[in-house]
Each structure stands twice: as C-alpha cells, then as structure tokens.
Short mmCIF file of C-alpha atoms in Angstrom, two decimals:
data_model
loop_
_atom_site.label_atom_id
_atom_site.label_comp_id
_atom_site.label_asym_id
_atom_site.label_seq_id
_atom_site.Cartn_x
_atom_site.Cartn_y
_atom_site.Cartn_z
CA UNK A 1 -11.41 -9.03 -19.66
CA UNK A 2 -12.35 -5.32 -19.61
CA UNK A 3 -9.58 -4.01 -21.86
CA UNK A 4 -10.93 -1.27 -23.56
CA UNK A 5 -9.97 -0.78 -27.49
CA UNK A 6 -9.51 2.82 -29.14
CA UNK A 7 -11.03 3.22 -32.81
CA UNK A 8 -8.96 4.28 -34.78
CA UNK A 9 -5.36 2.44 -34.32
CA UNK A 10 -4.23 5.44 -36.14
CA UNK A 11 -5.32 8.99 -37.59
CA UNK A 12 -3.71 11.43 -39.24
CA UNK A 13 -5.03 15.20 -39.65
CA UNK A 14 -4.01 19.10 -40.78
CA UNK A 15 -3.61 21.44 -38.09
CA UNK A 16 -6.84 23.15 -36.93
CA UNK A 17 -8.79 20.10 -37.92
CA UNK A 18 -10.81 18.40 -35.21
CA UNK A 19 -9.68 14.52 -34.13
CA UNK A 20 -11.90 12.33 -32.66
CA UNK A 21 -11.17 9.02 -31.12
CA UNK A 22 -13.53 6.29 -29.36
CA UNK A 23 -13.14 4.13 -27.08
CA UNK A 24 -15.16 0.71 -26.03
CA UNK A 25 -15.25 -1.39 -23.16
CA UNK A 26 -16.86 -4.39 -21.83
CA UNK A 27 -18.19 -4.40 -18.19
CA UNK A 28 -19.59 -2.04 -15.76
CA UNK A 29 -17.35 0.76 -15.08
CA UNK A 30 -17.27 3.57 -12.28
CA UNK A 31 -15.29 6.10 -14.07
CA UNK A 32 -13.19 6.10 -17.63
CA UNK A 33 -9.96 7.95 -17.97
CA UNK A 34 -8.28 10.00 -20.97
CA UNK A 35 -4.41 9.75 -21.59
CA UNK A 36 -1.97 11.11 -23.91
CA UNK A 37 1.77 9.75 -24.04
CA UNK A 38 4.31 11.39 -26.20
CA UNK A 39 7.29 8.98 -27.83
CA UNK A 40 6.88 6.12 -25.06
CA UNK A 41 7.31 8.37 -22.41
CA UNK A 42 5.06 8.97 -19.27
CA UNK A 43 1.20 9.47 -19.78
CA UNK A 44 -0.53 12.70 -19.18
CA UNK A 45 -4.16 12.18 -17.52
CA UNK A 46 -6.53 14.65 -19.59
CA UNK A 47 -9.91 13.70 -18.21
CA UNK A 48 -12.12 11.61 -15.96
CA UNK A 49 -15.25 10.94 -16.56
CA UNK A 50 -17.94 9.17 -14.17
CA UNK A 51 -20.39 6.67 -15.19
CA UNK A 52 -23.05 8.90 -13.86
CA UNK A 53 -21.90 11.81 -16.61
CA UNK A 54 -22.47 11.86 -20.29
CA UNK A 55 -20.31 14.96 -21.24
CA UNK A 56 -16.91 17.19 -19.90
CA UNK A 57 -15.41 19.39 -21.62
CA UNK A 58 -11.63 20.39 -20.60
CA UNK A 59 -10.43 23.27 -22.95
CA UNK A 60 -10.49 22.25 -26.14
CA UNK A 61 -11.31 18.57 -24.94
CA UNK A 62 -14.68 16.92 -24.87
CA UNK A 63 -15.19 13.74 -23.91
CA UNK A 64 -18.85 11.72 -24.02
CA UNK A 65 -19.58 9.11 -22.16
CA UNK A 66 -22.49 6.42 -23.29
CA UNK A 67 -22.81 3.53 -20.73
CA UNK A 68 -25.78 1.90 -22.82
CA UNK A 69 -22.84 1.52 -25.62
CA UNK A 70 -20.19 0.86 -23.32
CA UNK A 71 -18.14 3.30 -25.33
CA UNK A 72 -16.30 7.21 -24.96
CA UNK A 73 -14.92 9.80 -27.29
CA UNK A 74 -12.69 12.28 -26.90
CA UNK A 75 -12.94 15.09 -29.47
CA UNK A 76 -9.55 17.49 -29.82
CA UNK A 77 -10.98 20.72 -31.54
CA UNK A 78 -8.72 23.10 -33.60
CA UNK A 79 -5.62 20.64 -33.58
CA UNK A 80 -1.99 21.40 -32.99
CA UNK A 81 0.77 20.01 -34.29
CA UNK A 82 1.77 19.45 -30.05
CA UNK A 83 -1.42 17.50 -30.53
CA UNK A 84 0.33 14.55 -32.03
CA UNK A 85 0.63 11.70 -29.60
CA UNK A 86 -0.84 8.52 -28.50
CA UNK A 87 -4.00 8.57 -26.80
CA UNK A 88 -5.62 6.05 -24.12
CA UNK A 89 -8.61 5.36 -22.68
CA UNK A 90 -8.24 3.72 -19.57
CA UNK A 91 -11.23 2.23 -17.84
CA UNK A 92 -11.86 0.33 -13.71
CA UNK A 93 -14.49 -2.05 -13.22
CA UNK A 94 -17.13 -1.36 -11.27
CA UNK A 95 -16.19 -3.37 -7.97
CA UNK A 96 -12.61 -3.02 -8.58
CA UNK A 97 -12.07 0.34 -8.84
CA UNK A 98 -8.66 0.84 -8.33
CA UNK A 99 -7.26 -1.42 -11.29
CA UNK A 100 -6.74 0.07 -14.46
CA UNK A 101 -7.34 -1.13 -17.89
CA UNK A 102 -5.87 0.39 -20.66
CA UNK A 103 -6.67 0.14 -24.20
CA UNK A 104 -4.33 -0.42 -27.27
CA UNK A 105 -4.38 3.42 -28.16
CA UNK A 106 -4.78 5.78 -30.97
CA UNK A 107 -1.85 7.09 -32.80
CA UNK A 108 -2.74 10.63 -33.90
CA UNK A 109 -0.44 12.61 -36.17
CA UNK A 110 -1.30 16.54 -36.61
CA UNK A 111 0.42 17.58 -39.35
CA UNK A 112 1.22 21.54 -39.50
CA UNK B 1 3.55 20.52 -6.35
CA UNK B 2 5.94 17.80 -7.60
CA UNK B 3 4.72 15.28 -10.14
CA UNK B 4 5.46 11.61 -9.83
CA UNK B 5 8.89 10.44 -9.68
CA UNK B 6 10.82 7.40 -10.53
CA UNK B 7 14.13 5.81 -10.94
CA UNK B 8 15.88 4.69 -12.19
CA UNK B 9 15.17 6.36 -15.64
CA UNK B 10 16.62 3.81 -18.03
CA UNK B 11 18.38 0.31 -16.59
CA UNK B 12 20.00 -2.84 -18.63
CA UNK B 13 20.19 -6.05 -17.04
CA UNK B 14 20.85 -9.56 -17.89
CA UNK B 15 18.53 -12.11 -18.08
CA UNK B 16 18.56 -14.33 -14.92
CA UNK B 17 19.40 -11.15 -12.65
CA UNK B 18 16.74 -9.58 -10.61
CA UNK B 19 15.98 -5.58 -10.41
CA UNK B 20 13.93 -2.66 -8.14
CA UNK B 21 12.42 0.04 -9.60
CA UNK B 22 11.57 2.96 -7.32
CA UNK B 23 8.65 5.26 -7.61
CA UNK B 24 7.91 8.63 -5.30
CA UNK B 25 4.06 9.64 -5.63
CA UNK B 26 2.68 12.96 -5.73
CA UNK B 27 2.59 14.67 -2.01
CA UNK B 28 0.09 13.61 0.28
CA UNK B 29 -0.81 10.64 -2.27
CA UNK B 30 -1.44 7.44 -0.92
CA UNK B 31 -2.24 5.27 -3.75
CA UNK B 32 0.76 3.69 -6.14
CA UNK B 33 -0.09 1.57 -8.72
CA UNK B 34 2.83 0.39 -11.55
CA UNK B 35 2.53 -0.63 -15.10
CA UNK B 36 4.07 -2.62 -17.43
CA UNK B 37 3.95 -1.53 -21.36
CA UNK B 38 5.37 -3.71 -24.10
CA UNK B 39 4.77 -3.04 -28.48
CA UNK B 40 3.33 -6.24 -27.82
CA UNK B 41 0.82 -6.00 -25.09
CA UNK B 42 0.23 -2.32 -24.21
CA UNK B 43 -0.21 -1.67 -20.92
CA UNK B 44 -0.94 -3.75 -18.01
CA UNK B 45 -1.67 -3.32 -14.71
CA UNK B 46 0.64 -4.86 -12.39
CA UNK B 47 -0.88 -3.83 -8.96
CA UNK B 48 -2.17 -1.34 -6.30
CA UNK B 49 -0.75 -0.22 -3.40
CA UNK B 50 -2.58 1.54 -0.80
CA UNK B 51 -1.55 2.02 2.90
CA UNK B 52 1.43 -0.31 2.93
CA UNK B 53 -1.16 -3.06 1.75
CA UNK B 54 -1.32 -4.67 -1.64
CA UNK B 55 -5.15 -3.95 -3.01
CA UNK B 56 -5.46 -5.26 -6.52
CA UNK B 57 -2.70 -7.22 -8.49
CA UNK B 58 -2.74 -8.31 -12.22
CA UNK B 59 -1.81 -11.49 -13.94
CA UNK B 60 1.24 -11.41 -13.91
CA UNK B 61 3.97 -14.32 -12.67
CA UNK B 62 5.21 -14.18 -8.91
CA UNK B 63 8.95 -12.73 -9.91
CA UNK B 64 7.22 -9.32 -10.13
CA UNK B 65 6.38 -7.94 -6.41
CA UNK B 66 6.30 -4.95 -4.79
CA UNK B 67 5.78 -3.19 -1.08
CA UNK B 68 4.65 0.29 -0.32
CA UNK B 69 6.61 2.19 2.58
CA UNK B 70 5.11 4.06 5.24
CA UNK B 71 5.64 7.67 3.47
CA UNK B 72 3.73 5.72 0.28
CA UNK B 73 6.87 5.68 -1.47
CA UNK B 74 6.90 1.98 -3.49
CA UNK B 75 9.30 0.24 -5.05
CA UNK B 76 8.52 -2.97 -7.61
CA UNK B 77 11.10 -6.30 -7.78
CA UNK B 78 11.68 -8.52 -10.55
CA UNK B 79 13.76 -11.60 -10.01
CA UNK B 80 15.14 -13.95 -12.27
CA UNK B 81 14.67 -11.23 -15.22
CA UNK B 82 13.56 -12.95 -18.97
CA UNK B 83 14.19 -11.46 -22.44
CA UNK B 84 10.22 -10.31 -21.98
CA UNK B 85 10.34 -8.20 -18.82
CA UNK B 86 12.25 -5.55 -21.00
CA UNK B 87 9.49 -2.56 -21.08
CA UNK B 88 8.82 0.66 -20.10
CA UNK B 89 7.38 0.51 -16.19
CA UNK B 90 4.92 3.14 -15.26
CA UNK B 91 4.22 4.41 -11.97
CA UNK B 92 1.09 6.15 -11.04
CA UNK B 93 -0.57 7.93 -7.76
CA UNK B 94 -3.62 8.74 -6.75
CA UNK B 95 -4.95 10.66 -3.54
CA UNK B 96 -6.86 7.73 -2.05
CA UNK B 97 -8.35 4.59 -2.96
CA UNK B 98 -11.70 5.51 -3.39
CA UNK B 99 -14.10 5.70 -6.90
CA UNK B 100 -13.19 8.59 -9.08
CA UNK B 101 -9.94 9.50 -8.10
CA UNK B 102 -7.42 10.85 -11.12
CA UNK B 103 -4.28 8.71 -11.15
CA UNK B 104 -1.37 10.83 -12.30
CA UNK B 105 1.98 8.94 -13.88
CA UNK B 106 5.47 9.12 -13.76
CA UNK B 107 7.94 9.49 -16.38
CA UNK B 108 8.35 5.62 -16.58
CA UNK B 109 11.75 3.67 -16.30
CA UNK B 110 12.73 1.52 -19.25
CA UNK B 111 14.01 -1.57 -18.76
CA UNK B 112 16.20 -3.32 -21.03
CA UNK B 113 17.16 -6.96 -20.53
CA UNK B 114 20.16 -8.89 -22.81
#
C-alpha cells in the first residue's frame, strides 16, 4: 500500500526551536500534502507539494520534496507553543490521484 | 468564504443501527472525499465523490456508502453499525478532480457506537 509513515512518532521541543519531521512513501506520487490536527479535531492543510518541486516554503514552513528517496520534510522554524499538534503527510498515487493516503503522524509538543 | 461543514458534530448509536453523516464542501467545490480515523488505524480513505459519481473508494466493507447531490453536498451511510465504526469521520473538498488540487477538511463528526 502507499501509506506514508512520519519519523518521528513523537517530538518534543522549547519554544523558538526548529521541528522537523519526515515523511516516506512507497509508490509514484503526483503531489504530497502537509496537515496539522489539533486534539482529534479537523485537519488544517499547510502545504502541497508537486512531484515536479523539490522545495516551498509557506511562512515559517518549508517543506522538501526528494522523489529519488520517496520521502518529505517539513521544517517549523522558531516554534510556538500553538505549534503543538499532530502533523500528517498525506500522499496520492500517481494514477489515482484523487485518493488520499495518510500517514500515522508526528506528535509534536512545543513547550513554552 | 465558508470552510467545510459537517454534521452532525458528535452522534451515539447502538450497534446494529445504521447512521448518515452529512458534509457541505467549500463553495464552488466539487470534489468530497470522507475519512475514517481510529487510535488504531489512523486515517483511511473511504471514497471520492466527484459530480454525483463515485471516483475512488477504499477498502472498506459495503455497510459504508455514500452519494453526492447535485449542489456537491454528500452525505456517507453506515448500516448495521459494529463496536469498530466508532471514529472520528472527516470530510474533505477540493475544487475539481484533477492532479494538484488542495483538499481542505471539515471539523469531523465523532461517532460513538455502544
């Protein structure tokens, strides 16, 4: 299947540190998808990123992209404690670009 | 512009009783795709709706079904409801059904089943 998986499960940092979190996948994609969800309620869409780009930036959001690796980051500079939530990557499949698949997420916790 | 909306927020059923879950997408959206997400299983794509038509569907049993209405509006059914259904389903729109497009979610409705 092409369910993504976030590195790491969980991660816990002071406010104004920088959080990073990856993401891997498995087949062919045409575009990959940052979330955030606070408490187990709806998601937030941050950023899309197409297979054909290898950076965006979105404030203080960056997000790589590295087909060859089959893997994304998203980097959160100067964290806030409003930071702390869930994050998912969420990833189609090339010919099947409408279906979603959403990895297990990462936990992070900015502490103030 | 109005974000995605769905209701009901929160509903507890009974196992063995059936249930519709209502989602309105963004304006002039015409993609609606729902969700399931369990502790257990994350989330997991239930399926697509695009133009009335169902596009893409996950693996998941025949009790869950949905339609799409002419003004995209959708609205998901599950019958004969197990101990496992209880989750949190997620609604999401998108402006077409094309490559690239952002899909933006609702607020989710949580389902409880005793």
């Amino acid at each position: 299947s092409q369910q993504g998986e976030e590195d790491p499960q969980a991660l816990s940092i002071q406010e104004g540190e920088n959080a990073t979190m990856n993401c891997s996948y498995k087949t062919s994609i045409n575009n990959l998808q940052w979330y955030r969800q606070n408490s187990g309620r709806g998601l937030v869409h941050l950023i899309l990123i197409r297979s054909n780009e290898r950076e965006k930036h979105s404030g203080r959001l960056r997000v790589t992209l590295d087909t060859s690796k089959k893997s994304s980051s998203l980097l959160i500079t100067a964290s806030r404690a409003a930071d702390t939530a869930s994050y998912f990557c969420a990833t189609d499949e090339r010919h099947n670009f409408n279906k979603f698949y959403f990895g297990s997420g990462t936990k992070l916790n900015v502490k103030p | 512009k109005a974000g995605v909306t769905q209701t009901p927020r929160y509903l507890i059923k009974t196992r063995g009783q059936q249930v519709t879950l209502s989602c309105s997408p963004i304006s002039g959206h015409r993609s609606v795709s729902w969700y399931q997400q369990t502790p257990g299983q994350g989330l997991q794509f239930l399926f697509e709706y695009f133009s009335e038509t169902q596009r893409n569907k996950g693996n998941f049993p025949g009790r869950f079904s949905g339609r799409q209405f002419s003004n995209s509006r959708s609205e998901m059914n599950v019958s004969t409801l197990e101990l496992g259904d209880s989750a949190l389903y997620l609604c999401a729109s998108s402006l077409s059904s094309g490559v690239g497009n952002e899909q933006f979610f609702g607020p989710g409705t949580r389902l409880t089943v005793l």
